[in-house]
């Protein structure tokens, strides 16, 4: 069973690019979650790098749109992004140095962050970004 399932009711922001990117992120997390169970380190590393690259791109997309539209909560929203990127960059560095592992606790952590952030933080930009 997939770790995460995107539904419009739970995660829809009413902003097309954001919903599309969120769906892709869910797919990538699900894939990494399955791969994490195999212990195949080189494949885990590849998927981890791809996921982090994609999430960084996604955050930039949201931030660019929020700034373009003069979104009032931009700074607080970006601060949440920056915090996660910091945690991920640290884990990525340690993983590739052989100092940390990526397992299903890691993918559950990412899921928990997303299922909190998207409904509680991303959804708030819906009215502004879709206007
Ligand atoms: Fe998002
Ligand atoms: Fe966000």
PDB file of C-alpha atoms and ligand atoms in Angstrom:
ATOM      1  CA  UNK A   1       0.000   0.000   0.000  1.00  0.00           C
ATOM      2  CA  UNK A   2       1.212   3.458  -0.886  1.00  0.00           C
ATOM      3  CA  UNK A   3       2.486   5.593   1.961  1.00  0.00           C
ATOM      4  CA  UNK A   4       0.695   8.706   0.677  1.00  0.00           C
ATOM      5  CA  UNK A   5      -2.370   9.278  -1.471  1.00  0.00           C
ATOM      6  CA  UNK A   6      -3.194  12.705  -2.911  1.00  0.00           C
ATOM      7  CA  UNK A   7      -6.861  13.679  -2.779  1.00  0.00           C
ATOM      8  CA  UNK A   8      -8.297  17.055  -3.757  1.00  0.00           C
ATOM      9  CA  UNK A   9     -10.358  17.168  -0.566  1.00  0.00           C
ATOM     10  CA  UNK A  10      -7.336  16.809   1.683  1.00  0.00           C
ATOM     11  CA  UNK A  11      -4.558  18.413  -0.359  1.00  0.00           C
ATOM     12  CA  UNK A  12      -6.093  20.477  -3.167  1.00  0.00           C
ATOM     13  CA  UNK A  13      -4.879  24.083  -3.119  1.00  0.00           C
ATOM     14  CA  UNK A  14      -6.867  25.355  -6.124  1.00  0.00           C
ATOM     15  CA  UNK A  15      -3.523  26.237  -7.736  1.00  0.00           C
ATOM     16  CA  UNK A  16      -2.807  23.985 -10.700  1.00  0.00           C
ATOM     17  CA  UNK A  17       1.008  23.935 -10.731  1.00  0.00           C
ATOM     18  CA  UNK A  18       1.149  23.350  -6.972  1.00  0.00           C
ATOM     19  CA  UNK A  19      -1.300  20.451  -7.064  1.00  0.00           C
ATOM     20  CA  UNK A  20       0.600  18.868  -9.980  1.00  0.00           C
ATOM     21  CA  UNK A  21       3.930  19.209  -8.181  1.00  0.00           C
ATOM     22  CA  UNK A  22       2.460  17.888  -4.916  1.00  0.00           C
ATOM     23  CA  UNK A  23       1.190  14.802  -6.767  1.00  0.00           C
ATOM     24  CA  UNK A  24       4.662  14.206  -8.207  1.00  0.00           C
ATOM     25  CA  UNK A  25       6.209  14.600  -4.753  1.00  0.00           C
ATOM     26  CA  UNK A  26       3.752  12.042  -3.337  1.00  0.00           C
ATOM     27  CA  UNK A  27       4.746   9.590  -6.097  1.00  0.00           C
ATOM     28  CA  UNK A  28       8.446  10.129  -5.417  1.00  0.00           C
ATOM     29  CA  UNK A  29       8.030   9.685  -1.648  1.00  0.00           C
ATOM     30  CA  UNK A  30       6.021   6.500  -2.213  1.00  0.00           C
ATOM     31  CA  UNK A  31       8.734   5.152  -4.490  1.00  0.00           C
ATOM     32  CA  UNK A  32      11.517   6.029  -2.044  1.00  0.00           C
ATOM     33  CA  UNK A  33       9.506   4.475   0.786  1.00  0.00           C
ATOM     34  CA  UNK A  34       9.408   1.154  -1.089  1.00  0.00           C
ATOM     35  CA  UNK A  35      13.062   1.371  -2.083  1.00  0.00           C
ATOM     36  CA  UNK A  36      14.062   2.202   1.495  1.00  0.00           C
ATOM     37  CA  UNK A  37      12.733  -1.198   2.569  1.00  0.00           C
ATOM     38  CA  UNK A  38      15.116  -2.980   0.165  1.00  0.00           C
ATOM     39  CA  UNK A  39      18.270  -1.476   1.658  1.00  0.00           C
ATOM     40  CA  UNK A  40      19.657  -0.913  -1.879  1.00  0.00           C
ATOM     41  CA  UNK A  41      21.897   1.987  -0.957  1.00  0.00           C
ATOM     42  CA  UNK A  42      22.790   3.210  -4.417  1.00  0.00           C
ATOM     43  CA  UNK A  43      19.158   3.232  -5.551  1.00  0.00           C
ATOM     44  CA  UNK A  44      18.079   4.912  -2.293  1.00  0.00           C
ATOM     45  CA  UNK A  45      20.745   7.577  -2.848  1.00  0.00           C
ATOM     46  CA  UNK A  46      19.577   8.245  -6.411  1.00  0.00           C
ATOM     47  CA  UNK A  47      15.945   8.601  -5.385  1.00  0.00           C
ATOM     48  CA  UNK A  48      16.824  10.682  -2.337  1.00  0.00           C
ATOM     49  CA  UNK A  49      18.788  13.144  -4.484  1.00  0.00           C
ATOM     50  CA  UNK A  50      15.986  13.307  -7.070  1.00  0.00           C
ATOM     51  CA  UNK A  51      13.351  13.886  -4.387  1.00  0.00           C
ATOM     52  CA  UNK A  52      15.312  16.654  -2.689  1.00  0.00           C
ATOM     53  CA  UNK A  53      16.032  18.356  -6.040  1.00  0.00           C
ATOM     54  CA  UNK A  54      12.352  18.227  -6.906  1.00  0.00           C
ATOM     55  CA  UNK A  55      11.200  19.527  -3.528  1.00  0.00           C
ATOM     56  CA  UNK A  56      13.688  22.421  -3.703  1.00  0.00           C
ATOM     57  CA  UNK A  57      12.349  23.267  -7.196  1.00  0.00           C
ATOM     58  CA  UNK A  58       8.776  23.044  -5.878  1.00  0.00           C
ATOM     59  CA  UNK A  59       9.476  25.371  -2.957  1.00  0.00           C
ATOM     60  CA  UNK A  60      11.072  27.879  -5.346  1.00  0.00           C
ATOM     61  CA  UNK A  61       7.996  27.696  -7.613  1.00  0.00           C
ATOM     62  CA  UNK A  62       5.687  28.452  -4.689  1.00  0.00           C
ATOM     63  CA  UNK A  63       7.934  31.235  -3.405  1.00  0.00           C
ATOM     64  CA  UNK A  64       8.205  32.877  -6.837  1.00  0.00           C
ATOM     65  CA  UNK A  65       4.415  32.867  -7.243  1.00  0.00           C
ATOM     66  CA  UNK A  66       3.808  34.120  -3.699  1.00  0.00           C
ATOM     67  CA  UNK A  67       6.201  37.013  -4.271  1.00  0.00           C
ATOM     68  CA  UNK A  68       4.728  37.798  -7.675  1.00  0.00           C
ATOM     69  CA  UNK A  69       1.262  38.061  -6.156  1.00  0.00           C
ATOM     70  CA  UNK A  70       2.401  39.918  -3.034  1.00  0.00           C
ATOM     71  CA  UNK A  71       1.249  37.151  -0.711  1.00  0.00           C
ATOM     72  CA  UNK A  72       1.141  38.474   2.871  1.00  0.00           C
ATOM     73  CA  UNK A  73       2.442  35.333   4.620  1.00  0.00           C
ATOM     74  CA  UNK A  74       5.375  34.836   2.258  1.00  0.00           C
ATOM     75  CA  UNK A  75       8.135  35.162   4.877  1.00  0.00           C
ATOM     76  CA  UNK A  76       6.635  32.692   7.364  1.00  0.00           C
ATOM     77  CA  UNK A  77       5.887  30.235   4.560  1.00  0.00           C
ATOM     78  CA  UNK A  78       9.410  30.452   3.164  1.00  0.00           C
ATOM     79  CA  UNK A  79      10.826  29.953   6.670  1.00  0.00           C
ATOM     80  CA  UNK A  80       9.016  26.596   6.889  1.00  0.00           C
ATOM     81  CA  UNK A  81      10.475  25.586   3.523  1.00  0.00           C
ATOM     82  CA  UNK A  82      13.972  26.649   4.545  1.00  0.00           C
ATOM     83  CA  UNK A  83      13.764  24.623   7.736  1.00  0.00           C
ATOM     84  CA  UNK A  84      12.915  21.407   5.877  1.00  0.00           C
ATOM     85  CA  UNK A  85      15.544  22.036   3.198  1.00  0.00           C
ATOM     86  CA  UNK A  86      18.118  22.438   5.978  1.00  0.00           C
ATOM     87  CA  UNK A  87      17.174  19.104   7.537  1.00  0.00           C
ATOM     88  CA  UNK A  88      17.200  17.380   4.135  1.00  0.00           C
ATOM     89  CA  UNK A  89      20.541  18.844   3.053  1.00  0.00           C
ATOM     90  CA  UNK A  90      22.107  17.654   6.297  1.00  0.00           C
ATOM     91  CA  UNK A  91      20.686  14.146   5.901  1.00  0.00           C
ATOM     92  CA  UNK A  92      21.743  14.026   2.246  1.00  0.00           C
ATOM     93  CA  UNK A  93      25.309  14.977   3.121  1.00  0.00           C
ATOM     94  CA  UNK A  94      25.486  12.422   5.937  1.00  0.00           C
ATOM     95  CA  UNK A  95      23.917   9.690   3.792  1.00  0.00           C
ATOM     96  CA  UNK A  96      26.479  10.136   1.025  1.00  0.00           C
ATOM     97  CA  UNK A  97      29.293  10.247   3.586  1.00  0.00           C
ATOM     98  CA  UNK A  98      28.082   6.928   5.010  1.00  0.00           C
ATOM     99  CA  UNK A  99      27.231   8.557   8.321  1.00  0.00           C
ATOM    100  CA  UNK A 100      23.449   8.139   8.167  1.00  0.00           C
ATOM    101  CA  UNK A 101      20.911   5.826   6.610  1.00  0.00           C
ATOM    102  CA  UNK A 102      17.643   6.545   4.870  1.00  0.00           C
ATOM    103  CA  UNK A 103      14.951   4.123   5.913  1.00  0.00           C
ATOM    104  CA  UNK A 104      11.167   4.054   6.204  1.00  0.00           C
ATOM    105  CA  UNK A 105      11.333   6.260   9.297  1.00  0.00           C
ATOM    106  CA  UNK A 106      12.839   8.905   7.016  1.00  0.00           C
ATOM    107  CA  UNK A 107      10.054   8.655   4.451  1.00  0.00           C
ATOM    108  CA  UNK A 108       7.452   8.689   7.243  1.00  0.00           C
ATOM    109  CA  UNK A 109       9.031  11.888   8.539  1.00  0.00           C
ATOM    110  CA  UNK A 110       8.719  13.458   5.071  1.00  0.00           C
ATOM    111  CA  UNK A 111       5.113  12.290   4.819  1.00  0.00           C
ATOM    112  CA  UNK A 112       4.273  13.779   8.213  1.00  0.00           C
ATOM    113  CA  UNK A 113       5.828  17.102   7.206  1.00  0.00           C
ATOM    114  CA  UNK A 114       3.853  17.191   3.937  1.00  0.00           C
ATOM    115  CA  UNK A 115       0.484  16.166   5.363  1.00  0.00           C
ATOM    116  CA  UNK A 116       0.879  18.960   7.882  1.00  0.00           C
ATOM    117  CA  UNK A 117       2.318  21.645   5.581  1.00  0.00           C
ATOM    118  CA  UNK A 118       0.074  21.264   2.529  1.00  0.00           C
ATOM    119  CA  UNK A 119      -3.333  21.524   4.282  1.00  0.00           C
ATOM    120  CA  UNK A 120      -2.251  24.012   6.957  1.00  0.00           C
ATOM    121  CA  UNK A 121       0.184  26.249   5.071  1.00  0.00           C
ATOM    122  CA  UNK A 122       0.007  25.705   1.295  1.00  0.00           C
ATOM    123  CA  UNK A 123      -3.779  25.762   1.146  1.00  0.00           C
ATOM    124  CA  UNK A 124      -3.779  29.291   2.590  1.00  0.00           C
ATOM    125  CA  UNK A 125      -2.187  30.732  -0.564  1.00  0.00           C
ATOM    126  CA  UNK A 126      -4.994  29.288  -2.715  1.00  0.00           C
ATOM    127  CA  UNK A 127      -7.203  32.375  -2.825  1.00  0.00           C
ATOM    128  CA  UNK A 128      -4.234  34.701  -3.473  1.00  0.00           C
ATOM    129  CA  UNK A 129      -2.410  32.582  -6.055  1.00  0.00           C
ATOM    130  CA  UNK A 130      -5.505  31.516  -7.964  1.00  0.00           C
ATOM    131  CA  UNK A 131      -6.878  35.074  -8.130  1.00  0.00           C
TER     132      UNK A 131
HETATM  133 FE1  LIG B   1       3.867  22.806  -1.504  1.00  0.00          FE
HETATM  134 FE1  LIG B   2       4.800  25.358   0.790  1.00  0.00          FE
END
